[in-house]
């Protein structure tokens, strides 16, 4: 399929001086320009409270691309990209200028701002007259808890129609996350064992070796449960566990996800472990502890690590524990799903291979990096004796498709410009995910420290007993 640029429209990014714009949005837009996938006359209007000025914005964009783009900066692409950039301060004057600049035609307005700034901005957009012709992209977390999320939805719907609202969770733009649907519903073999009869337990790990990267002000009010579990990890969970949709349409998939979230038990504070990193070593380098980071309170109890056990009350999954964990400053960056199947009912090799132990079959889904899958099973070692050894079947994106997956934000920005909401969240499932985490927010469990560069506090290992946390070795 050849991709074509979406219809003519502009993009306004509110909060353009922030981490997300630098790390993901500007590099993704640059790569879309490189692929001729932005509308030919589309402007990229950056706005932020910090008054960068036009030159400052251009410099920031260039540095962001140099540092974070998946492709090196090419001067001719840069010239075309740069000619689209316009900066306005995020204040009344700036809004008026932005309106004047793009009032004709359509536009995407991207709110790359913390959750507490969103309601005010919705009102501002209404007051300045930037509602009609706007597709609004909202970043997670949507609200800060169930009550504020309900209030946010109320404010949003006073101003915008649901068809204009794009709630983004960039994990849904990742090839490996979308591949969960292909894997489950384009293959007959695994779907038959995708249930409580065959699966012993499931683990989902989203580990990062980086810290909060100067985002102390944002992170202090959020923490790992809201930043990652309530959205990225839950989205992975929903695609793994939802029922097959009747058709692969946006609404059918979103209906099944909603039904799934409805059956997920709320998190119990007693089976939720929270951690916070102290100083330690990452890749041989000394890194500071969380409370030494800029913008963080000295007595902060914000968690940078969460591990929790979750149960799903439906016929397919009743009784199967799902263990979820995420953390900053862990030993390495990996997002992985591990599905452990039930053990064989009887070890038949006792007479010929006494005392032998065999590991259950496992499916490792490498969401990132080294995107792919590994299925482990038992085989006979060559030789005169019947010795059993674990072996694996591997699938790697790079080897099979000859390239690494594109950045998730590129596809999601294109989808929003096209008006395709399949990979965006519906309000009902957002509210359900708040319902699930709310007890753990209301009664936060004690905070345990863990040295940077480890796999979190030992209490997380107790949580998963009788199992152990598993990751495929790199
Ligand atoms: C963001 C979180 O949504 O996802 C960050 O706010 C986190 O804290 C990031 O670092 C991770 O994204 P990715 O695509 O690098 O796994």
Short mmCIF file of C-alpha atoms and ligand atoms in Angstrom, two decimals:
data_model
loop_
_atom_site.label_atom_id
_atom_site.label_comp_id
_atom_site.label_asym_id
_atom_site.label_seq_id
_atom_site.Cartn_x
_atom_site.Cartn_y
_atom_site.Cartn_z
CA UNK A 1 0.00 0.00 0.00
CA UNK A 2 1.38 3.41 -0.86
CA UNK A 3 0.73 6.07 1.69
CA UNK A 4 -0.33 9.53 0.64
CA UNK A 5 -0.29 12.77 2.56
CA UNK A 6 -3.51 13.61 4.42
CA UNK A 7 -5.75 16.51 3.29
CA UNK A 8 -4.42 20.06 3.72
CA UNK A 9 -4.36 21.13 7.37
CA UNK A 10 -2.10 22.72 9.97
CA UNK A 11 -0.80 21.35 13.24
CA UNK A 12 -0.68 23.36 16.45
CA UNK A 13 1.35 21.91 19.31
CA UNK A 14 0.59 23.41 22.71
CA UNK A 15 3.46 22.81 25.13
CA UNK A 16 6.09 22.66 22.40
CA UNK A 17 9.00 23.42 24.73
CA UNK A 18 8.26 20.23 26.73
CA UNK A 19 9.89 16.85 26.71
CA UNK A 20 7.28 15.06 24.58
CA UNK A 21 7.49 17.59 21.74
CA UNK A 22 11.28 17.39 21.68
CA UNK A 23 11.59 13.66 22.08
CA UNK A 24 8.72 12.43 19.93
CA UNK A 25 6.48 14.98 18.18
CA UNK A 26 8.98 17.18 16.34
CA UNK A 27 11.17 14.22 15.22
CA UNK A 28 8.04 12.35 14.05
CA UNK A 29 6.79 15.34 12.07
CA UNK A 30 10.24 15.73 10.56
CA UNK A 31 10.19 12.07 9.46
CA UNK A 32 6.72 12.54 7.96
CA UNK A 33 8.07 15.47 5.93
CA UNK A 34 10.98 13.24 4.85
CA UNK A 35 8.44 10.70 3.55
CA UNK A 36 6.26 13.38 1.88
CA UNK A 37 3.48 12.51 4.28
CA UNK A 38 2.56 15.94 5.58
CA UNK A 39 0.11 18.13 3.64
CA UNK A 40 2.19 20.23 1.26
CA UNK A 41 1.18 23.60 2.73
CA UNK A 42 0.67 22.42 6.33
CA UNK A 43 2.17 24.73 8.95
CA UNK A 44 3.55 23.46 12.27
CA UNK A 45 2.69 26.03 14.90
CA UNK A 46 4.46 25.62 18.22
CA UNK A 47 3.11 27.35 21.34
CA UNK A 48 4.42 27.32 24.88
CA UNK A 49 4.38 29.36 28.06
CA UNK A 50 8.14 29.70 27.78
CA UNK A 51 8.48 32.33 25.11
CA UNK A 52 10.99 30.64 22.83
CA UNK A 53 10.61 33.16 20.01
CA UNK A 54 10.81 32.09 16.36
CA UNK A 55 14.58 31.53 16.37
CA UNK A 56 14.44 29.67 19.66
CA UNK A 57 11.74 27.35 18.33
CA UNK A 58 13.71 26.60 15.18
CA UNK A 59 16.83 25.85 17.23
CA UNK A 60 14.89 23.64 19.61
CA UNK A 61 13.39 21.70 16.67
CA UNK A 62 16.76 21.18 15.05
CA UNK A 63 18.33 19.96 18.27
CA UNK A 64 15.37 17.65 18.90
CA UNK A 65 15.74 16.08 15.46
CA UNK A 66 19.49 15.72 15.84
CA UNK A 67 19.07 14.02 19.16
CA UNK A 68 15.92 11.94 18.78
CA UNK A 69 15.01 11.39 15.12
CA UNK A 70 15.20 7.79 13.86
CA UNK A 71 16.76 9.17 10.66
CA UNK A 72 19.71 11.54 10.55
CA UNK A 73 18.97 15.16 9.75
CA UNK A 74 19.07 15.79 5.99
CA UNK A 75 19.58 19.45 5.10
CA UNK A 76 17.08 19.53 2.22
CA UNK A 77 14.36 17.87 4.33
CA UNK A 78 15.24 20.23 7.17
CA UNK A 79 14.78 23.28 4.91
CA UNK A 80 11.29 22.13 3.97
CA UNK A 81 10.49 21.28 7.61
CA UNK A 82 11.87 24.56 8.92
CA UNK A 83 9.81 26.60 6.45
CA UNK A 84 6.66 25.24 8.12
CA UNK A 85 7.63 26.21 11.69
CA UNK A 86 5.92 29.15 13.39
CA UNK A 87 6.10 30.02 17.08
CA UNK A 88 3.54 31.86 19.24
CA UNK A 89 3.61 32.25 23.02
CA UNK A 90 0.90 30.39 24.90
CA UNK A 91 -1.10 33.42 26.07
CA UNK A 92 -4.02 35.54 24.85
CA UNK A 93 -1.95 37.28 22.18
CA UNK A 94 -0.50 34.00 21.00
CA UNK A 95 -3.94 32.39 20.72
CA UNK A 96 -5.23 35.30 18.66
CA UNK A 97 -2.23 35.05 16.33
CA UNK A 98 -2.64 31.29 16.01
CA UNK A 99 -6.29 31.70 15.15
CA UNK A 100 -5.48 34.29 12.49
CA UNK A 101 -2.74 32.07 11.10
CA UNK A 102 -4.87 28.98 10.61
CA UNK A 103 -8.47 29.97 10.82
CA UNK A 104 -9.17 28.89 7.29
CA UNK A 105 -9.23 25.17 6.77
CA UNK A 106 -8.74 22.36 9.21
CA UNK A 107 -6.15 21.73 11.88
CA UNK A 108 -4.93 19.31 14.48
CA UNK A 109 -4.41 20.82 17.92
CA UNK A 110 -2.07 18.70 20.02
CA UNK A 111 -2.20 19.27 23.79
CA UNK A 112 1.26 18.26 24.91
CA UNK A 113 0.67 19.62 28.41
CA UNK A 114 0.22 18.13 31.89
CA UNK A 115 -3.29 16.90 32.81
CA UNK A 116 -4.03 19.80 35.14
CA UNK A 117 -3.52 22.33 32.30
CA UNK A 118 -6.01 20.67 29.93
CA UNK A 119 -9.41 21.98 31.19
CA UNK A 120 -8.23 25.62 31.03
CA UNK A 121 -6.91 25.18 27.51
CA UNK A 122 -10.19 23.66 26.30
CA UNK A 123 -11.95 26.78 27.53
CA UNK A 124 -9.30 29.00 25.87
CA UNK A 125 -9.74 27.20 22.55
CA UNK A 126 -13.46 27.75 22.79
CA UNK A 127 -13.09 31.44 23.67
CA UNK A 128 -10.67 32.16 20.86
CA UNK A 129 -12.83 30.30 18.31
CA UNK A 130 -10.51 27.42 17.54
CA UNK A 131 -13.08 24.64 17.79
CA UNK A 132 -14.67 24.23 14.39
CA UNK A 133 -12.33 22.44 12.02
CA UNK A 134 -10.16 21.23 14.92
CA UNK A 135 -9.21 17.67 15.72
CA UNK A 136 -8.00 17.69 19.28
CA UNK A 137 -5.26 15.27 20.37
CA UNK A 138 -5.07 14.75 24.12
CA UNK A 139 -2.17 13.12 25.90
CA UNK A 140 -2.53 10.74 28.80
CA UNK A 141 -3.06 10.73 31.69
CA UNK A 142 -6.61 11.94 30.95
CA UNK A 143 -7.34 13.62 34.26
CA UNK A 144 -5.59 12.69 37.47
CA UNK A 145 -8.09 10.24 38.93
CA UNK A 146 -11.60 8.99 38.25
CA UNK A 147 -13.34 12.15 39.48
CA UNK A 148 -11.18 14.55 37.50
CA UNK A 149 -11.43 12.33 34.41
CA UNK A 150 -15.24 12.48 34.58
CA UNK A 151 -15.02 16.26 34.94
CA UNK A 152 -12.57 16.50 32.04
CA UNK A 153 -14.98 14.55 29.82
CA UNK A 154 -17.78 16.91 30.81
CA UNK A 155 -15.74 19.99 29.87
CA UNK A 156 -14.52 18.38 26.66
CA UNK A 157 -18.01 17.50 25.51
CA UNK A 158 -19.33 20.96 26.25
CA UNK A 159 -16.93 22.27 23.64
CA UNK A 160 -16.04 19.43 21.26
CA UNK A 161 -17.95 16.65 19.58
CA UNK A 162 -16.61 13.15 20.37
CA UNK A 163 -15.68 12.74 16.67
CA UNK A 164 -13.18 15.61 17.12
CA UNK A 165 -11.45 14.07 20.16
CA UNK A 166 -8.36 11.88 19.79
CA UNK A 167 -7.14 10.47 23.13
CA UNK A 168 -3.67 9.24 22.36
CA UNK A 169 -1.79 6.36 23.93
CA UNK A 170 1.28 6.02 21.77
CA UNK A 171 1.70 2.34 22.72
CA UNK A 172 -1.22 1.64 20.38
CA UNK A 173 0.86 3.03 17.53
CA UNK A 174 3.66 0.54 18.13
CA UNK A 175 3.85 -2.21 15.51
CA UNK A 176 4.41 -4.90 18.12
CA UNK A 177 1.35 -3.83 20.10
CA UNK A 178 -0.81 -3.87 16.97
CA UNK A 179 0.74 -7.19 16.07
CA UNK A 180 -0.94 -8.72 19.12
CA UNK A 181 -4.20 -8.51 17.14
CA UNK A 182 -2.63 -10.05 14.04
CA UNK A 183 -0.99 -12.78 16.08
CA UNK A 184 -4.19 -13.69 17.89
CA UNK A 185 -6.72 -13.33 15.12
CA UNK A 186 -4.82 -14.27 11.97
CA UNK A 187 -3.52 -17.57 13.38
CA UNK A 188 -5.72 -20.42 14.53
CA UNK A 189 -3.20 -22.22 16.68
CA UNK A 190 -2.71 -19.89 19.62
CA UNK A 191 -6.27 -18.64 19.98
CA UNK A 192 -7.31 -22.16 21.03
CA UNK A 193 -4.97 -22.08 24.01
CA UNK A 194 -5.50 -18.39 24.80
CA UNK A 195 -7.45 -18.94 27.99
CA UNK A 196 -7.50 -20.15 31.58
CA UNK A 197 -7.36 -23.82 30.53
CA UNK A 198 -3.91 -23.51 29.02
CA UNK A 199 -2.31 -20.39 30.49
CA UNK A 200 -0.78 -20.40 33.96
CA UNK A 201 0.02 -16.72 34.34
CA UNK A 202 0.97 -13.63 32.35
CA UNK A 203 3.58 -10.96 33.03
CA UNK A 204 3.84 -7.55 31.42
CA UNK A 205 6.98 -5.50 32.10
CA UNK A 206 7.59 -1.97 30.87
CA UNK A 207 11.08 -1.13 32.14
CA UNK A 208 13.11 1.97 31.45
CA UNK A 209 16.72 2.62 32.34
CA UNK A 210 16.26 6.37 32.00
CA UNK A 211 15.06 8.52 34.88
CA UNK A 212 12.56 11.34 34.72
CA UNK A 213 14.73 13.38 32.34
CA UNK A 214 14.14 16.78 33.88
CA UNK A 215 10.38 16.25 34.07
CA UNK A 216 10.25 16.48 37.88
CA UNK A 217 7.41 19.00 37.92
CA UNK A 218 5.23 16.77 35.77
CA UNK A 219 6.23 13.48 37.34
CA UNK A 220 5.73 14.53 40.94
CA UNK A 221 2.00 14.93 40.35
CA UNK A 222 1.71 11.74 38.33
CA UNK A 223 3.94 8.80 39.30
CA UNK A 224 4.38 5.46 37.55
CA UNK A 225 0.87 4.13 38.16
CA UNK A 226 -0.77 7.01 36.27
CA UNK A 227 2.08 7.59 33.83
CA UNK A 228 2.40 4.05 32.53
CA UNK A 229 0.23 1.35 34.16
CA UNK A 230 -3.17 3.00 33.81
CA UNK A 231 -2.62 3.55 30.09
CA UNK A 232 0.28 1.87 28.25
CA UNK A 233 0.26 -1.35 30.26
CA UNK A 234 -3.54 -1.56 30.36
CA UNK A 235 -3.73 -1.06 26.60
CA UNK A 236 -1.35 -3.96 26.05
CA UNK A 237 -3.39 -6.00 28.52
CA UNK A 238 -6.65 -5.25 26.74
CA UNK A 239 -5.38 -6.33 23.31
CA UNK A 240 -3.96 -9.50 24.84
CA UNK A 241 -7.12 -10.48 26.64
CA UNK A 242 -10.16 -9.03 24.83
CA UNK A 243 -12.57 -11.28 22.95
CA UNK A 244 -12.29 -11.44 19.15
CA UNK A 245 -14.12 -8.45 17.63
CA UNK A 246 -16.91 -9.24 15.13
CA UNK A 247 -14.98 -7.26 12.54
CA UNK A 248 -11.69 -5.39 12.54
CA UNK A 249 -13.40 -2.02 12.61
CA UNK A 250 -12.57 0.80 14.96
CA UNK A 251 -15.82 0.52 16.92
CA UNK A 252 -15.83 -3.29 17.09
CA UNK A 253 -12.31 -3.33 18.53
CA UNK A 254 -13.07 -0.50 20.94
CA UNK A 255 -16.27 -2.24 22.06
CA UNK A 256 -14.35 -5.42 22.92
CA UNK A 257 -11.72 -3.46 24.82
CA UNK A 258 -14.42 -1.72 26.81
CA UNK A 259 -16.07 -5.07 27.65
CA UNK A 260 -12.72 -6.38 28.82
CA UNK A 261 -11.95 -3.39 31.06
CA UNK A 262 -15.39 -3.77 32.58
CA UNK A 263 -14.40 -7.24 33.86
CA UNK A 264 -11.01 -6.29 35.31
CA UNK A 265 -10.95 -6.31 39.11
CA UNK A 266 -9.86 -3.06 40.76
CA UNK A 267 -6.25 -3.09 41.98
CA UNK A 268 -5.78 -4.01 45.61
CA UNK A 269 -3.35 -1.81 47.54
CA UNK A 270 -2.21 -4.99 49.35
CA UNK A 271 -1.07 -6.55 46.08
CA UNK A 272 0.47 -3.39 44.68
CA UNK A 273 4.13 -2.66 45.40
CA UNK A 274 5.43 0.87 44.97
CA UNK A 275 9.07 1.84 44.72
CA UNK A 276 11.25 4.89 44.25
CA UNK A 277 14.80 4.83 42.92
CA UNK A 278 17.75 5.90 44.98
CA UNK A 279 21.18 6.72 43.52
CA UNK A 280 22.85 3.87 41.68
CA UNK A 281 24.66 2.82 38.52
CA UNK A 282 23.27 2.59 35.02
CA UNK A 283 25.60 1.31 32.30
CA UNK A 284 28.56 1.90 34.59
CA UNK A 285 27.61 5.52 35.30
CA UNK A 286 26.55 6.96 38.63
CA UNK A 287 23.04 8.43 38.49
CA UNK A 288 21.20 10.43 41.18
CA UNK A 289 18.24 9.20 43.18
CA UNK A 290 14.71 10.40 42.42
CA UNK A 291 14.56 12.90 45.27
CA UNK A 292 17.77 14.52 44.05
CA UNK A 293 16.20 15.23 40.64
CA UNK A 294 15.20 18.78 39.73
CA UNK A 295 11.61 19.66 40.60
CA UNK A 296 11.20 16.80 43.09
CA UNK A 297 10.28 17.35 46.75
CA UNK A 298 12.90 16.16 49.24
CA UNK A 299 10.29 14.05 51.05
CA UNK A 300 8.48 12.93 47.91
CA UNK A 301 6.55 9.66 48.05
CA UNK A 302 5.83 9.60 44.32
CA UNK A 303 6.44 6.12 42.95
CA UNK A 304 8.83 5.53 40.08
CA UNK A 305 8.15 1.79 40.17
CA UNK A 306 4.93 -0.22 40.46
CA UNK A 307 4.32 -3.95 40.45
CA UNK A 308 0.82 -5.27 40.83
CA UNK A 309 -1.30 -8.37 40.45
CA UNK A 310 -4.50 -8.09 38.51
CA UNK A 311 -7.37 -10.52 37.95
CA UNK A 312 -10.00 -10.59 35.23
CA UNK A 313 -13.49 -11.77 36.05
CA UNK A 314 -14.68 -13.38 32.87
CA UNK A 315 -14.97 -16.94 31.59
CA UNK A 316 -11.80 -16.80 29.55
CA UNK A 317 -9.50 -15.52 32.29
CA UNK A 318 -11.00 -16.24 35.72
CA UNK A 319 -8.24 -17.43 38.04
CA UNK A 320 -5.29 -16.46 35.79
CA UNK A 321 -3.04 -13.90 37.52
CA UNK A 322 -1.67 -11.04 35.46
CA UNK A 323 1.46 -9.48 36.95
CA UNK A 324 2.29 -5.99 35.75
CA UNK A 325 5.38 -3.97 36.53
CA UNK A 326 6.93 -0.77 35.35
CA UNK A 327 9.74 1.42 36.54
CA UNK A 328 12.24 4.13 35.79
CA UNK A 329 15.97 3.62 36.29
CA UNK A 330 15.69 -0.14 36.06
CA UNK A 331 18.53 -2.31 34.83
CA UNK A 332 17.67 -1.98 31.15
CA UNK A 333 15.02 -0.70 28.77
CA UNK A 334 12.61 -3.39 27.73
CA UNK A 335 8.89 -3.80 27.26
CA UNK A 336 8.00 -7.45 27.27
CA UNK A 337 5.01 -9.73 27.67
CA UNK A 338 5.63 -13.23 28.97
CA UNK A 339 2.86 -15.80 28.70
CA UNK A 340 3.57 -18.93 30.69
CA UNK A 341 1.51 -21.96 29.71
CA UNK A 342 0.51 -24.65 32.16
CA UNK A 343 3.00 -27.34 33.05
CA UNK A 344 2.70 -30.80 31.51
CA UNK A 345 0.26 -32.89 33.58
CA UNK A 346 2.83 -35.62 34.24
CA UNK A 347 6.61 -35.83 33.88
CA UNK A 348 7.01 -38.97 31.76
CA UNK A 349 10.78 -39.03 31.64
CA UNK A 350 11.44 -39.85 35.31
CA UNK A 351 12.66 -43.41 34.63
CA UNK A 352 15.08 -42.46 31.89
CA UNK A 353 15.99 -38.94 33.04
CA UNK A 354 15.50 -38.97 36.81
CA UNK A 355 15.07 -35.79 38.72
CA UNK A 356 14.66 -33.88 35.51
CA UNK A 357 12.65 -30.72 35.53
CA UNK A 358 11.07 -29.14 32.57
CA UNK A 359 10.06 -25.56 32.21
CA UNK A 360 6.57 -24.82 30.91
CA UNK A 361 6.16 -23.46 27.38
CA UNK A 362 6.49 -19.72 27.23
CA UNK A 363 5.75 -17.05 24.71
CA UNK A 364 7.85 -13.89 25.01
CA UNK A 365 6.57 -10.91 23.08
CA UNK A 366 9.28 -8.28 22.72
CA UNK A 367 7.39 -5.03 22.36
CA UNK A 368 10.69 -3.12 22.34
CA UNK A 369 13.59 -3.04 21.66
CA UNK A 370 14.56 -5.97 19.33
CA UNK A 371 10.91 -6.26 18.38
CA UNK A 372 9.78 -9.83 17.88
CA UNK A 373 8.64 -13.00 19.61
CA UNK A 374 10.24 -16.08 21.10
CA UNK A 375 8.39 -19.30 21.85
CA UNK A 376 10.19 -21.73 24.12
CA UNK A 377 9.59 -25.47 24.21
CA UNK A 378 11.36 -28.69 25.15
CA UNK A 379 13.40 -30.89 22.82
CA UNK A 380 15.58 -33.94 23.11
CA UNK A 381 19.27 -33.25 23.29
CA UNK A 382 21.17 -35.18 20.60
CA UNK A 383 22.93 -38.25 22.05
CA UNK A 384 22.24 -41.72 23.36
CA UNK A 385 20.34 -40.57 26.48
CA UNK A 386 16.90 -39.05 26.60
CA UNK A 387 17.87 -35.66 27.90
CA UNK A 388 15.42 -32.80 27.66
CA UNK A 389 16.50 -29.24 26.92
CA UNK A 390 14.69 -25.98 26.37
CA UNK A 391 14.93 -24.58 22.83
CA UNK A 392 13.16 -21.75 21.07
CA UNK A 393 11.51 -20.54 17.88
CA UNK A 394 12.20 -16.90 17.19
CA UNK A 395 10.61 -14.20 15.08
CA UNK A 396 12.40 -10.88 14.69
CA UNK A 397 10.92 -7.88 12.91
CA UNK A 398 14.30 -6.88 11.57
CA UNK A 399 15.08 -10.32 10.12
CA UNK A 400 11.61 -10.96 8.69
CA UNK A 401 10.78 -7.52 7.34
CA UNK A 402 14.26 -6.10 6.81
CA UNK A 403 13.61 -2.98 8.85
CA UNK A 404 12.85 -1.73 12.33
CA UNK A 405 9.32 -0.52 13.05
CA UNK A 406 8.65 3.22 12.57
CA UNK A 407 8.08 5.55 15.50
CA UNK A 408 4.55 5.10 16.87
CA UNK A 409 3.84 8.84 16.85
CA UNK A 410 4.31 9.04 13.08
CA UNK A 411 1.38 6.68 12.42
CA UNK A 412 -0.78 8.20 15.11
CA UNK A 413 -0.28 11.76 13.85
CA UNK A 414 -1.19 10.60 10.35
CA UNK A 415 -4.28 8.77 11.63
CA UNK A 416 -5.44 11.86 13.49
CA UNK A 417 -4.94 14.01 10.40
CA UNK A 418 -6.99 11.45 8.43
CA UNK A 419 -9.66 11.39 11.13
CA UNK A 420 -9.16 7.65 11.83
CA UNK A 421 -9.82 6.97 15.52
CA UNK A 422 -9.16 3.20 15.61
CA UNK A 423 -5.94 3.56 17.59
CA UNK A 424 -7.25 6.24 19.91
CA UNK A 425 -9.03 5.68 23.20
CA UNK A 426 -12.70 5.98 23.86
CA UNK A 427 -13.88 7.83 26.96
CA UNK A 428 -15.64 4.77 28.42
CA UNK A 429 -12.48 2.66 28.54
CA UNK A 430 -10.48 5.59 29.94
CA UNK A 431 -12.96 5.88 32.79
CA UNK A 432 -12.87 2.12 33.33
CA UNK A 433 -9.09 2.18 33.62
CA UNK A 434 -9.35 4.91 36.26
CA UNK A 435 -11.88 2.79 38.12
CA UNK A 436 -9.38 -0.09 38.15
CA UNK A 437 -6.48 1.93 39.60
CA UNK A 438 -8.51 4.17 41.91
CA UNK A 439 -8.24 2.01 45.10
CA UNK A 440 -4.46 1.93 44.71
CA UNK A 441 -4.46 5.74 44.34
CA UNK A 442 -6.77 6.24 47.30
CA UNK A 443 -4.75 4.01 49.63
CA UNK A 444 -1.22 4.09 48.31
CA UNK A 445 0.88 1.19 49.56
CA UNK A 446 4.17 2.03 51.33
CA UNK A 447 7.03 3.25 49.18
CA UNK A 448 10.20 1.10 49.06
CA UNK A 449 13.43 2.38 47.64
CA UNK A 450 15.53 0.50 45.09
CA UNK A 451 18.96 1.43 43.80
CA UNK A 452 18.98 2.72 40.23
CA UNK A 453 20.15 -0.02 37.88
CA UNK A 454 18.34 -2.87 39.67
CA UNK A 455 14.95 -4.49 38.97
CA UNK A 456 13.04 -2.66 41.68
CA UNK A 457 12.43 -3.37 45.36
CA UNK A 458 12.59 -6.99 46.63
CA UNK A 459 8.95 -6.68 47.75
CA UNK A 460 8.02 -6.98 44.06
CA UNK A 461 9.62 -10.45 44.03
CA UNK A 462 7.49 -11.46 47.00
CA UNK A 463 4.38 -10.27 45.17
CA UNK A 464 4.85 -12.67 42.29
CA UNK A 465 5.65 -15.77 44.37
CA UNK A 466 5.38 -18.74 43.68
CA UNK A 467 6.58 -17.48 40.29
CA UNK A 468 9.50 -15.24 39.46
CA UNK A 469 9.74 -12.23 37.19
CA UNK A 470 10.90 -13.31 33.77
CA UNK A 471 12.51 -11.54 30.89
CA UNK A 472 13.99 -13.01 27.77
CA UNK A 473 17.75 -12.58 27.87
CA UNK A 474 19.00 -9.96 25.37
C1 LIG B 1 5.40 8.18 28.18
C2 LIG B 1 5.69 8.38 29.63
O1 LIG B 1 4.02 8.09 27.96
O2 LIG B 1 6.03 6.98 27.72
C3 LIG B 1 7.18 8.41 29.86
O3 LIG B 1 5.11 9.60 30.06
C4 LIG B 1 7.85 7.21 29.28
O4 LIG B 1 7.45 8.51 31.25
C5 LIG B 1 7.43 7.01 27.82
O5 LIG B 1 9.25 7.40 29.35
C6 LIG B 1 7.98 5.72 27.25
O6 LIG B 1 7.70 5.64 25.88
P1 LIG B 1 8.51 4.65 24.95
O7 LIG B 1 7.81 4.70 23.64
O8 LIG B 1 9.91 5.17 24.89
O9 LIG B 1 8.44 3.30 25.60
#
